[in-house]
């Protein structure tokens, strides 16, 4: 197996940075949906089911963001 070329390393670093940024978007967006958006819409629409569905999607988004973030950090060589 040969060492990565500088262009390949730069491309991989860029892809890793994009994955980490995506993980922030998914994680904080999911957390916001779970803590703010779901309860507010559920209350405003007088429907607990709407709130629970939004909270569920927010949870899935937050977990997905954590997984994507670990993949990106692994590509950068800084796995937590």
C-alpha positions as a Markdown table, in Angstrom:
| # | Residue | x | y | z |
|---|---|---|---|---|
| 1 | Unk | 0.0 | 0.0 | 0.0 |
| 2 | Unk | 1.5 | 3.4 | -1.0 |
| 3 | Unk | 1.5 | 6.5 | 1.0 |
| 4 | Unk | -1.3 | 9.0 | 0.2 |
| 5 | Unk | -0.4 | 11.7 | -2.3 |
| 6 | Unk | -0.6 | 15.3 | -1.1 |
| 7 | Unk | -3.7 | 15.9 | -3.3 |
| 8 | Unk | -5.4 | 12.8 | -1.9 |
| 9 | Unk | -4.6 | 13.9 | 1.7 |
| 10 | Unk | -6.0 | 17.4 | 1.0 |
| 11 | Unk | -9.1 | 15.9 | -0.5 |
| 12 | Unk | -9.6 | 13.6 | 2.4 |
| 13 | Unk | -9.0 | 16.4 | 5.0 |
| 14 | Unk | -11.6 | 18.5 | 3.2 |
| 15 | Unk | -14.1 | 15.6 | 3.2 |
| 16 | Unk | -13.5 | 15.0 | 6.9 |
| 17 | Unk | -14.0 | 18.7 | 7.7 |
| 18 | Unk | -17.3 | 18.6 | 5.8 |
| 19 | Unk | -18.4 | 15.6 | 7.8 |
| 20 | Unk | -17.6 | 17.3 | 11.1 |
| 21 | Unk | -19.5 | 20.4 | 10.1 |
| 22 | Unk | -22.5 | 18.2 | 9.0 |
| 23 | Unk | -22.4 | 16.5 | 12.3 |
| 24 | Unk | -22.7 | 19.9 | 14.1 |
| 25 | Unk | -25.7 | 20.8 | 11.9 |
| 26 | Unk | -27.4 | 17.4 | 12.5 |
| 27 | Unk | -26.6 | 17.3 | 16.2 |
| 28 | Unk | -27.6 | 20.8 | 17.2 |
| 29 | Unk | -30.5 | 20.8 | 14.8 |
| 30 | Unk | -31.8 | 17.5 | 16.3 |
| 31 | Unk | -31.3 | 18.8 | 19.8 |
| 32 | Unk | -33.2 | 22.0 | 19.0 |
| 33 | Unk | -36.0 | 19.9 | 17.5 |
| 34 | Unk | -36.2 | 17.7 | 20.6 |
| 35 | Unk | -36.1 | 20.5 | 23.2 |
| 36 | Unk | -37.8 | 23.4 | 21.5 |
| 37 | Unk | -39.6 | 22.7 | 18.2 |
| 38 | Unk | -41.4 | 19.5 | 19.1 |
| 39 | Unk | -42.9 | 20.8 | 22.4 |
| 40 | Unk | -43.8 | 24.1 | 20.9 |
| 41 | Unk | -45.6 | 22.7 | 17.8 |
| 42 | Unk | -47.2 | 20.0 | 19.9 |
| 43 | Unk | -48.6 | 22.7 | 22.3 |
| 44 | Unk | -49.6 | 25.1 | 19.5 |
| 45 | Unk | -51.4 | 22.4 | 17.5 |
| 46 | Unk | -52.9 | 20.8 | 20.6 |
| 47 | Unk | -51.5 | 17.5 | 19.5 |
| 48 | Unk | -49.1 | 15.4 | 21.5 |
| 49 | Unk | -48.6 | 13.1 | 18.6 |
| 50 | Unk | -47.1 | 16.0 | 16.4 |
| 51 | Unk | -44.8 | 16.9 | 19.2 |
| 52 | Unk | -43.7 | 13.3 | 19.8 |
| 53 | Unk | -43.0 | 12.7 | 16.1 |
| 54 | Unk | -40.9 | 15.9 | 15.8 |
| 55 | Unk | -39.0 | 14.9 | 19.0 |
| 56 | Unk | -38.4 | 11.4 | 17.6 |
| 57 | Unk | -37.0 | 12.8 | 14.3 |
| 58 | Unk | -34.8 | 15.2 | 16.4 |
| 59 | Unk | -33.5 | 12.3 | 18.3 |
| 60 | Unk | -32.6 | 10.3 | 15.2 |
| 61 | Unk | -31.0 | 13.4 | 13.8 |
| 62 | Unk | -28.9 | 14.0 | 16.9 |
| 63 | Unk | -27.7 | 10.3 | 17.0 |
| 64 | Unk | -27.0 | 10.4 | 13.3 |
| 65 | Unk | -24.9 | 13.6 | 13.8 |
| 66 | Unk | -22.9 | 11.9 | 16.5 |
| 67 | Unk | -22.1 | 9.0 | 14.2 |
| 68 | Unk | -21.2 | 11.2 | 11.3 |
| 69 | Unk | -19.0 | 13.3 | 13.5 |
| 70 | Unk | -17.1 | 10.3 | 14.8 |
| 71 | Unk | -16.5 | 9.2 | 11.2 |
| 72 | Unk | -15.2 | 12.6 | 10.3 |
| 73 | Unk | -13.0 | 12.9 | 13.4 |
| 74 | Unk | -11.7 | 9.4 | 12.6 |
| 75 | Unk | -10.7 | 10.5 | 9.2 |
| 76 | Unk | -8.8 | 13.4 | 10.8 |
| 77 | Unk | -7.1 | 11.1 | 13.2 |
| 78 | Unk | -8.7 | 12.6 | 16.4 |
| 79 | Unk | -11.3 | 10.1 | 17.4 |
| 80 | Unk | -12.8 | 10.8 | 20.9 |
